[in-house]
Amino acid sequence: MVYLTRVEHFNAAHKLYNPNWSKEQNEIVFGKCANENWHGHNYELYVTVKGRPNPDTGFVCDVKQLSKIINQYVIEQLDHKNLNVDVPFMKDQLCSTENLAIAIWRQLQPQLPAGVQLHGIKLYETPRIFVEYFGE
């Protein structure tokens, strides 16, 4: 099995806020991330697929095609958007990086070509904070 990773980048704003809690409780739990006026991140997205190299091309997946899929179904939906307001696939979810990684998986998995499996999503919120999701 060969693993291939494509890295993409997007910028987005969000706030962490549980609507079932008071403003004070949200501030205690989420701190500055509960800012009513939102805050933003420069996200780095690592999409790893796996498969066997095609005997005719030597590729697990055509990386140009993979990039087009990621851009169409994820980046164009997220870049320079407010995750809480502008992104249909994040509707009614707490916009944590963990939930965003799961939502990105759900966006990408059905779009991949035959013979290619999604292995993992690694999403950096900051250079020191990232999450990984493997579809489990």
Coordinates of N, CA, C and O in Angstrom, one line a residue:
M1 N 0.8 -1.2 0.0 CA 0.0 0.0 0.0 C 0.9 1.2 0.0 O 1.9 1.3 0.8
V2 N 0.6 2.2 -0.8 CA 1.3 3.5 -0.9 C 0.4 4.6 -0.5 O -0.8 4.6 -0.8
Y3 N 1.0 5.5 0.3 CA 0.3 6.6 0.9 C 0.7 7.9 0.2 O 2.0 8.1 0.1
L4 N -0.2 8.7 -0.3 CA 0.1 9.9 -1.0 C -0.6 11.1 -0.3 O -1.8 11.0 0.0
T5 N 0.2 12.2 -0.1 CA -0.4 13.3 0.7 C -0.3 14.6 -0.2 O 0.7 14.9 -0.8
R6 N -1.4 15.3 -0.3 CA -1.5 16.5 -0.9 C -1.8 17.6 0.1 O -2.7 17.4 1.0
V7 N -1.1 18.7 0.1 CA -1.2 19.8 1.1 C -1.9 21.0 0.4 O -1.5 21.4 -0.7
E8 N -2.9 21.5 1.1 CA -3.6 22.7 0.6 C -3.7 23.7 1.7 O -3.5 23.3 2.9
H9 N -4.1 24.9 1.4 CA -4.2 26.0 2.4 C -5.5 26.7 2.3 O -6.0 26.9 1.2
F10 N -6.1 27.2 3.4 CA -7.2 28.1 3.3 C -7.2 28.9 4.6 O -6.6 28.6 5.6
N11 N -7.9 30.1 4.5 CA -8.1 31.0 5.6 C -9.6 31.0 5.9 O -10.4 31.1 5.0
A12 N -9.9 31.0 7.2 CA -11.3 31.0 7.6 C -11.4 31.6 9.0 O -10.5 31.5 9.8
A13 N -12.6 32.2 9.3 CA -12.9 32.7 10.6 C -14.0 31.8 11.2 O -14.7 31.1 10.5
H14 N -14.0 31.8 12.5 CA -15.0 31.1 13.3 C -15.0 31.6 14.7 O -14.2 32.4 15.1
K15 N -16.0 31.0 15.5 CA -15.9 31.2 16.9 C -16.4 29.9 17.5 O -17.2 29.1 16.9
L16 N -15.9 29.6 18.7 CA -16.3 28.4 19.4 C -17.4 28.9 20.4 O -17.1 29.8 21.2
Y17 N -18.6 28.4 20.3 CA -19.7 28.9 21.1 C -20.7 27.9 21.1 O -21.2 27.4 20.1
N18 N -21.1 27.4 22.3 CA -22.2 26.5 22.4 C -23.5 27.3 22.7 O -23.6 27.9 23.8
P19 N -24.5 27.2 21.8 CA -25.7 28.1 22.0 C -26.5 27.6 23.2 O -27.4 28.4 23.6
N20 N -26.3 26.5 23.7 CA -27.0 26.0 24.9 C -26.4 26.5 26.2 O -27.0 26.3 27.3
W21 N -25.3 27.2 26.1 CA -24.7 27.8 27.3 C -24.8 29.3 27.4 O -25.0 29.9 26.4
S22 N -24.6 29.8 28.5 CA -24.6 31.3 28.7 C -23.3 31.8 28.1 O -22.3 31.1 27.9
K23 N -23.3 33.1 27.9 CA -22.1 33.8 27.4 C -20.9 33.6 28.4 O -19.8 33.3 27.9
E24 N -21.2 33.6 29.6 CA -20.2 33.4 30.7 C -19.6 32.0 30.6 O -18.4 31.9 30.7
Q25 N -20.4 31.0 30.5 CA -20.0 29.6 30.4 C -19.1 29.4 29.1 O -18.1 28.8 29.2
N26 N -19.5 30.0 28.0 CA -18.8 29.9 26.8 C -17.4 30.6 27.0 O -16.4 30.0 26.5
E27 N -17.3 31.7 27.6 CA -16.1 32.4 27.8 C -15.2 31.6 28.8 O -13.9 31.5 28.6
I28 N -15.7 30.9 29.8 CA -14.9 30.1 30.7 C -14.3 28.9 29.9 O -13.1 28.6 30.1
V29 N -15.1 28.3 29.1 CA -14.7 27.1 28.4 C -13.8 27.4 27.2 O -12.7 26.8 27.0
F30 N -14.2 28.4 26.4 CA -13.5 28.6 25.1 C -12.6 29.8 25.1 O -11.9 30.1 24.2
G31 N -12.7 30.6 26.2 CA -11.8 31.8 26.3 C -12.0 32.8 25.1 O -13.1 33.0 24.6
K32 N -10.8 33.2 24.6 CA -10.8 34.2 23.5 C -11.5 33.6 22.2 O -11.9 34.4 21.3
C33 N -11.5 32.3 22.1 CA -12.1 31.7 20.9 C -13.6 31.8 20.9 O -14.2 31.5 19.8
A34 N -14.2 32.3 22.0 CA -15.7 32.6 22.0 C -16.0 34.0 21.6 O -17.1 34.5 21.7
N35 N -15.0 34.8 21.2 CA -15.1 36.2 20.8 C -16.4 36.4 19.9 O -16.5 35.7 18.9
E36 N -17.2 37.3 20.3 CA -18.5 37.5 19.5 C -18.2 38.0 18.1 O -19.0 37.8 17.2
N37 N -17.0 38.6 17.9 CA -16.7 39.1 16.6 C -15.8 38.2 15.8 O -15.1 38.6 14.8
W38 N -15.7 36.9 16.2 CA -15.0 35.9 15.5 C -13.5 36.0 15.6 O -13.0 37.0 16.2
H39 N -12.8 35.1 15.1 CA -11.3 35.1 15.0 C -11.0 34.2 13.8 O -11.8 33.4 13.4
G40 N -9.8 34.4 13.3 CA -9.4 33.6 12.1 C -8.2 32.8 12.2 O -7.4 33.0 13.1
H41 N -8.0 31.9 11.3 CA -6.8 31.0 11.2 C -6.4 30.8 9.8 O -7.2 30.9 8.8
N42 N -5.1 30.6 9.6 CA -4.5 30.2 8.3 C -4.3 28.7 8.4 O -3.3 28.2 9.0
Y43 N -5.3 27.9 7.9 CA -5.3 26.5 8.0 C -4.4 25.8 7.0 O -4.3 26.3 5.8
E44 N -3.7 24.8 7.4 CA -3.0 23.9 6.5 C -3.7 22.5 6.5 O -3.9 21.9 7.6
L45 N -4.1 22.1 5.3 CA -4.8 20.8 5.2 C -4.0 19.8 4.5 O -3.5 20.0 3.4
Y46 N -3.8 18.6 5.1 CA -3.0 17.5 4.6 C -4.1 16.4 4.3 O -4.7 15.9 5.2
V47 N -4.2 16.0 3.1 CA -5.1 15.0 2.7 C -4.3 13.8 2.2 O -3.5 13.9 1.2
T48 N -4.4 12.7 2.9 CA -3.6 11.5 2.5 C -4.5 10.4 2.0 O -5.5 10.1 2.7
V49 N -4.2 9.9 0.8 CA -5.0 8.8 0.2 C -4.0 7.6 0.1 O -2.8 7.8 0.2
K50 N -4.6 6.5 -0.1 CA -3.8 5.3 -0.2 C -4.3 4.4 -1.3 O -5.5 4.4 -1.7
G51 N -3.4 3.6 -1.8 CA -3.8 2.6 -2.9 C -2.6 2.0 -3.4 O -1.5 2.2 -2.9
R52 N -2.8 1.2 -4.4 CA -1.7 0.5 -5.1 C -1.4 1.3 -6.4 O -2.3 1.8 -7.1
P53 N -0.1 1.5 -6.7 CA 0.2 2.3 -7.9 C -0.4 1.6 -9.2 O -0.3 0.4 -9.3
N54 N -0.9 2.4 -10.1 CA -1.5 1.9 -11.3 C -0.3 1.5 -12.2 O 0.7 2.2 -12.3
P55 N -0.3 0.2 -12.7 CA 0.8 -0.3 -13.5 C 1.1 0.5 -14.8 O 2.2 0.5 -15.2
D56 N 0.1 1.3 -15.3 CA 0.3 2.1 -16.5 C 0.9 3.4 -16.2 O 1.6 4.0 -17.1
T57 N 0.7 4.0 -15.0 CA 1.1 5.3 -14.7 C 2.1 5.4 -13.6 O 2.9 6.3 -13.4
G58 N 2.1 4.4 -12.7 CA 2.9 4.4 -11.5 C 2.3 5.2 -10.4 O 2.9 5.3 -9.3
F59 N 1.1 5.8 -10.6 CA 0.5 6.7 -9.7 C -0.5 5.9 -8.8 O -1.3 5.1 -9.3
V60 N -0.6 6.3 -7.5 CA -1.7 5.9 -6.7 C -2.9 6.7 -7.1 O -4.0 6.1 -7.3
C61 N -2.7 7.9 -7.4 CA -3.8 8.9 -7.8 C -3.1 10.0 -8.6 O -2.0 10.4 -8.2
D62 N -3.7 10.5 -9.6 CA -3.3 11.7 -10.3 C -3.4 12.9 -9.4 O -4.5 13.3 -9.0
V63 N -2.2 13.4 -9.0 CA -2.2 14.5 -7.9 C -3.0 15.8 -8.4 O -3.5 16.5 -7.6
K64 N -3.0 16.0 -9.8 CA -3.7 17.1 -10.3 C -5.2 16.9 -10.1 O -5.9 17.8 -9.7
Q65 N -5.7 15.7 -10.3 CA -7.1 15.4 -10.1 C -7.4 15.5 -8.6 O -8.5 16.0 -8.3
L66 N -6.5 15.0 -7.8 CA -6.8 15.1 -6.3 C -6.9 16.5 -5.9 O -7.7 16.9 -5.1
S67 N -6.0 17.3 -6.4 CA -6.0 18.8 -6.0 C -7.3 19.4 -6.5 O -7.9 20.2 -5.7
K68 N -7.8 19.1 -7.7 CA -9.1 19.6 -8.1 C -10.2 19.2 -7.2 O -11.1 20.0 -6.9
I69 N -10.2 17.9 -6.8 CA -11.3 17.4 -5.9 C -11.2 18.2 -4.6 O -12.3 18.7 -4.1
I70 N -10.1 18.3 -4.0 CA -9.9 19.0 -2.7 C -10.4 20.4 -2.9 O -11.1 21.0 -2.0
N71 N -9.9 21.1 -3.9 CA -10.3 22.5 -4.1 C -11.8 22.7 -4.3 O -12.4 23.6 -3.7
Q72 N -12.4 21.8 -5.2 CA -13.8 22.0 -5.5 C -14.7 21.7 -4.2 O -15.7 22.4 -4.0
Y73 N -14.4 20.6 -3.5 CA -15.3 20.2 -2.5 C -15.0 20.7 -1.1 O -15.8 20.6 -0.2
V74 N -13.8 21.3 -0.9 CA -13.4 21.7 0.4 C -12.9 23.2 0.4 O -13.5 24.1 0.9
I75 N -11.8 23.5 -0.4 CA -11.2 24.8 -0.3 C -12.1 25.9 -0.7 O -12.3 26.9 -0.1
E76 N -12.8 25.7 -1.9 CA -13.7 26.7 -2.4 C -14.8 27.0 -1.4 O -15.4 28.0 -1.4
Q77 N -15.2 25.9 -0.6 CA -16.3 26.1 0.3 C -15.9 26.8 1.6 O -16.7 27.3 2.3
L78 N -14.5 26.7 1.9 CA -14.0 27.2 3.2 C -13.2 28.5 3.2 O -13.2 29.3 4.1
D79 N -12.5 28.7 2.1 CA -11.5 29.8 2.0 C -12.2 31.1 2.1 O -13.1 31.5 1.4
H80 N -11.7 31.9 3.1 CA -12.2 33.3 3.3 C -13.6 33.3 3.7 O -14.4 34.2 3.3
K81 N -14.1 32.3 4.4 CA -15.4 32.2 4.8 C -15.5 32.2 6.4 O -14.5 31.9 7.0
N82 N -16.7 32.4 6.9 CA -17.0 32.2 8.3 C -17.6 30.8 8.4 O -18.6 30.5 7.9
L83 N -16.8 30.0 9.1 CA -17.2 28.6 9.2 C -18.6 28.4 9.9 O -19.4 27.5 9.6
N84 N -18.9 29.3 10.9 CA -20.2 29.2 11.6 C -21.4 29.7 10.7 O -22.5 29.2 11.0
V85 N -21.1 30.5 9.7 CA -22.2 31.1 9.0 C -22.3 30.7 7.5 O -23.4 30.5 7.0
D86 N -21.2 30.6 6.9 CA -21.1 30.5 5.4 C -21.0 29.1 4.9 O -21.0 29.0 3.6
V87 N -20.7 28.1 5.7 CA -20.4 26.8 5.2 C -21.5 25.8 5.5 O -21.6 25.4 6.6
P88 N -22.2 25.4 4.5 CA -23.4 24.5 4.7 C -23.0 23.2 5.4 O -23.7 22.7 6.2
F89 N -21.8 22.6 5.1 CA -21.5 21.4 5.7 C -21.0 21.5 7.1 O -20.8 20.5 7.8
M90 N -20.9 22.7 7.6 CA -20.6 22.9 9.1 C -21.9 23.4 9.8 O -21.8 23.7 11.0
K91 N -23.0 23.5 9.2 CA -24.2 24.0 9.8 C -24.6 23.1 11.0 O -24.5 21.9 10.9
D92 N -25.0 23.8 12.0 CA -25.5 23.2 13.3 C -24.4 22.3 14.0 O -24.7 21.4 14.7
Q93 N -23.1 22.7 13.7 CA -22.0 22.0 14.4 C -21.2 23.0 15.2 O -21.1 24.2 14.7
L94 N -20.6 22.6 16.3 CA -19.6 23.5 16.9 C -18.4 23.5 16.0 O -18.0 22.4 15.6
C95 N -17.9 24.6 15.7 CA -16.9 24.8 14.6 C -15.5 24.6 15.2 O -14.6 25.4 15.0
S96 N -15.2 23.5 15.9 CA -13.9 23.1 16.4 C -13.1 22.5 15.2 O -13.6 22.1 14.2
T97 N -11.8 22.5 15.4 CA -10.9 21.9 14.3 C -11.2 20.5 14.2 O -11.2 19.9 13.1
E98 N -11.5 19.8 15.3 CA -11.9 18.4 15.3 C -13.1 18.1 14.4 O -13.1 17.3 13.5
N99 N -14.2 18.9 14.6 CA -15.4 18.7 13.8 C -15.2 19.1 12.3 O -15.7 18.5 11.4
L100 N -14.3 20.1 12.1 CA -14.0 20.5 10.8 C -13.3 19.4 10.0 O -13.6 19.1 8.9
A101 N -12.3 18.7 10.7 CA -11.6 17.6 10.0 C -12.6 16.5 9.6 O -12.5 15.9 8.5
I102 N -13.5 16.2 10.5 CA -14.5 15.1 10.2 C -15.3 15.6 9.0 O -15.6 14.8 8.1
A103 N -15.8 16.8 9.0 CA -16.6 17.3 7.9 C -15.9 17.3 6.6 O -16.4 17.0 5.5
I104 N -14.6 17.7 6.6 CA -13.8 17.6 5.4 C -13.7 16.2 4.9 O -13.8 15.9 3.7
W105 N -13.5 15.2 5.8 CA -13.5 13.8 5.4 C -14.7 13.4 4.7 O -14.7 12.8 3.6
R106 N -15.9 13.8 5.2 CA -17.2 13.5 4.7 C -17.4 14.2 3.3 O -18.1 13.6 2.4
Q107 N -16.8 15.3 3.1 CA -16.9 16.0 1.8 C -16.0 15.3 0.7 O -16.4 15.2 -0.4
L108 N -14.9 14.8 1.1 CA -13.9 14.2 0.2 C -14.1 12.8 -0.2 O -14.0 12.3 -1.3
Q109 N -14.5 12.0 0.8 CA -14.5 10.5 0.6 C -15.3 10.1 -0.6 O -14.8 9.3 -1.4
P110 N -16.5 10.6 -0.7 CA -17.3 10.1 -1.9 C -16.8 10.6 -3.2 O -17.3 10.1 -4.3
Q111 N -15.9 11.5 -3.3 CA -15.5 12.1 -4.5 C -14.2 11.5 -5.1 O -13.8 11.8 -6.2
L112 N -13.6 10.6 -4.4 CA -12.3 10.0 -4.8 C -12.5 9.0 -5.9 O -13.5 8.3 -5.9
P113 N -11.5 8.9 -6.8 CA -11.7 7.9 -7.9 C -11.6 6.5 -7.4 O -11.1 6.2 -6.3
A114 N -12.1 5.6 -8.2 CA -12.1 4.2 -7.9 C -10.7 3.7 -7.6 O -9.7 4.1 -8.3
G115 N -10.5 2.9 -6.6 CA -9.2 2.3 -6.3 C -8.4 3.2 -5.4 O -7.3 2.8 -5.0
V116 N -8.9 4.3 -5.0 CA -8.2 5.2 -4.1 C -9.0 5.4 -2.9 O -10.2 5.6 -2.9
Q117 N -8.4 5.2 -1.7 CA -9.1 5.3 -0.4 C -8.5 6.5 0.3 O -7.3 6.8 0.3
L118 N -9.4 7.2 1.0 CA -9.0 8.3 1.9 C -8.4 7.6 3.2 O -9.1 6.8 3.8
H119 N -7.2 8.0 3.5 CA -6.5 7.4 4.7 C -6.6 8.4 5.9 O -6.9 7.9 7.0
G120 N -6.4 9.7 5.6 CA -6.3 10.6 6.8 C -6.4 12.0 6.4 O -6.1 12.4 5.3
I121 N -7.0 12.8 7.3 CA -7.0 14.2 7.2 C -6.2 14.8 8.4 O -6.4 14.4 9.5
K122 N -5.2 15.6 8.1 CA -4.5 16.3 9.1 C -4.8 17.8 8.9 O -4.5 18.3 7.8
L123 N -5.3 18.5 9.9 CA -5.6 19.9 9.7 C -4.9 20.7 10.8 O -5.2 20.5 12.0
Y124 N -4.1 21.6 10.4 CA -3.3 22.5 11.2 C -4.2 23.8 11.4 O -4.5 24.4 10.4
E125 N -4.5 24.1 12.6 CA -5.2 25.3 13.0 C -4.1 26.4 13.2 O -4.3 27.6 12.8
T126 N -3.1 26.1 13.8 CA -1.9 26.9 14.0 C -0.7 26.0 13.8 O -0.8 24.8 13.7
P127 N 0.5 26.6 13.8 CA 1.7 25.8 13.6 C 1.9 24.8 14.8 O 2.6 23.8 14.6
R128 N 1.3 25.1 15.9 CA 1.4 24.2 17.1 C 0.2 23.4 17.4 O 0.2 22.6 18.4
I129 N -0.9 23.6 16.7 CA -2.1 22.8 17.0 C -2.7 22.2 15.7 O -2.9 22.9 14.8
F130 N -2.8 20.9 15.8 CA -3.4 20.2 14.6 C -4.2 19.0 15.1 O -4.0 18.5 16.2
V131 N -5.1 18.5 14.2 CA -5.9 17.3 14.5 C -5.7 16.4 13.3 O -5.4 16.8 12.2
E132 N -5.8 15.1 13.6 CA -5.8 14.1 12.6 C -7.1 13.2 12.7 O -7.5 13.0 13.8
Y133 N -7.6 12.9 11.6 CA -8.8 12.1 11.5 C -8.6 11.0 10.5 O -8.2 11.2 9.4
F134 N -9.0 9.7 10.9 CA -8.8 8.6 10.0 C -10.1 7.9 9.7 O -10.1 6.7 9.4
G135 N -11.2 8.6 9.8 CA -12.5 8.0 9.5 C -13.1 7.0 10.5 O -13.9 6.2 10.1
E136 N -12.6 7.0 11.7 CA -13.1 6.0 12.7 C -14.1 6.6 13.6 O -14.1 7.8 13.9

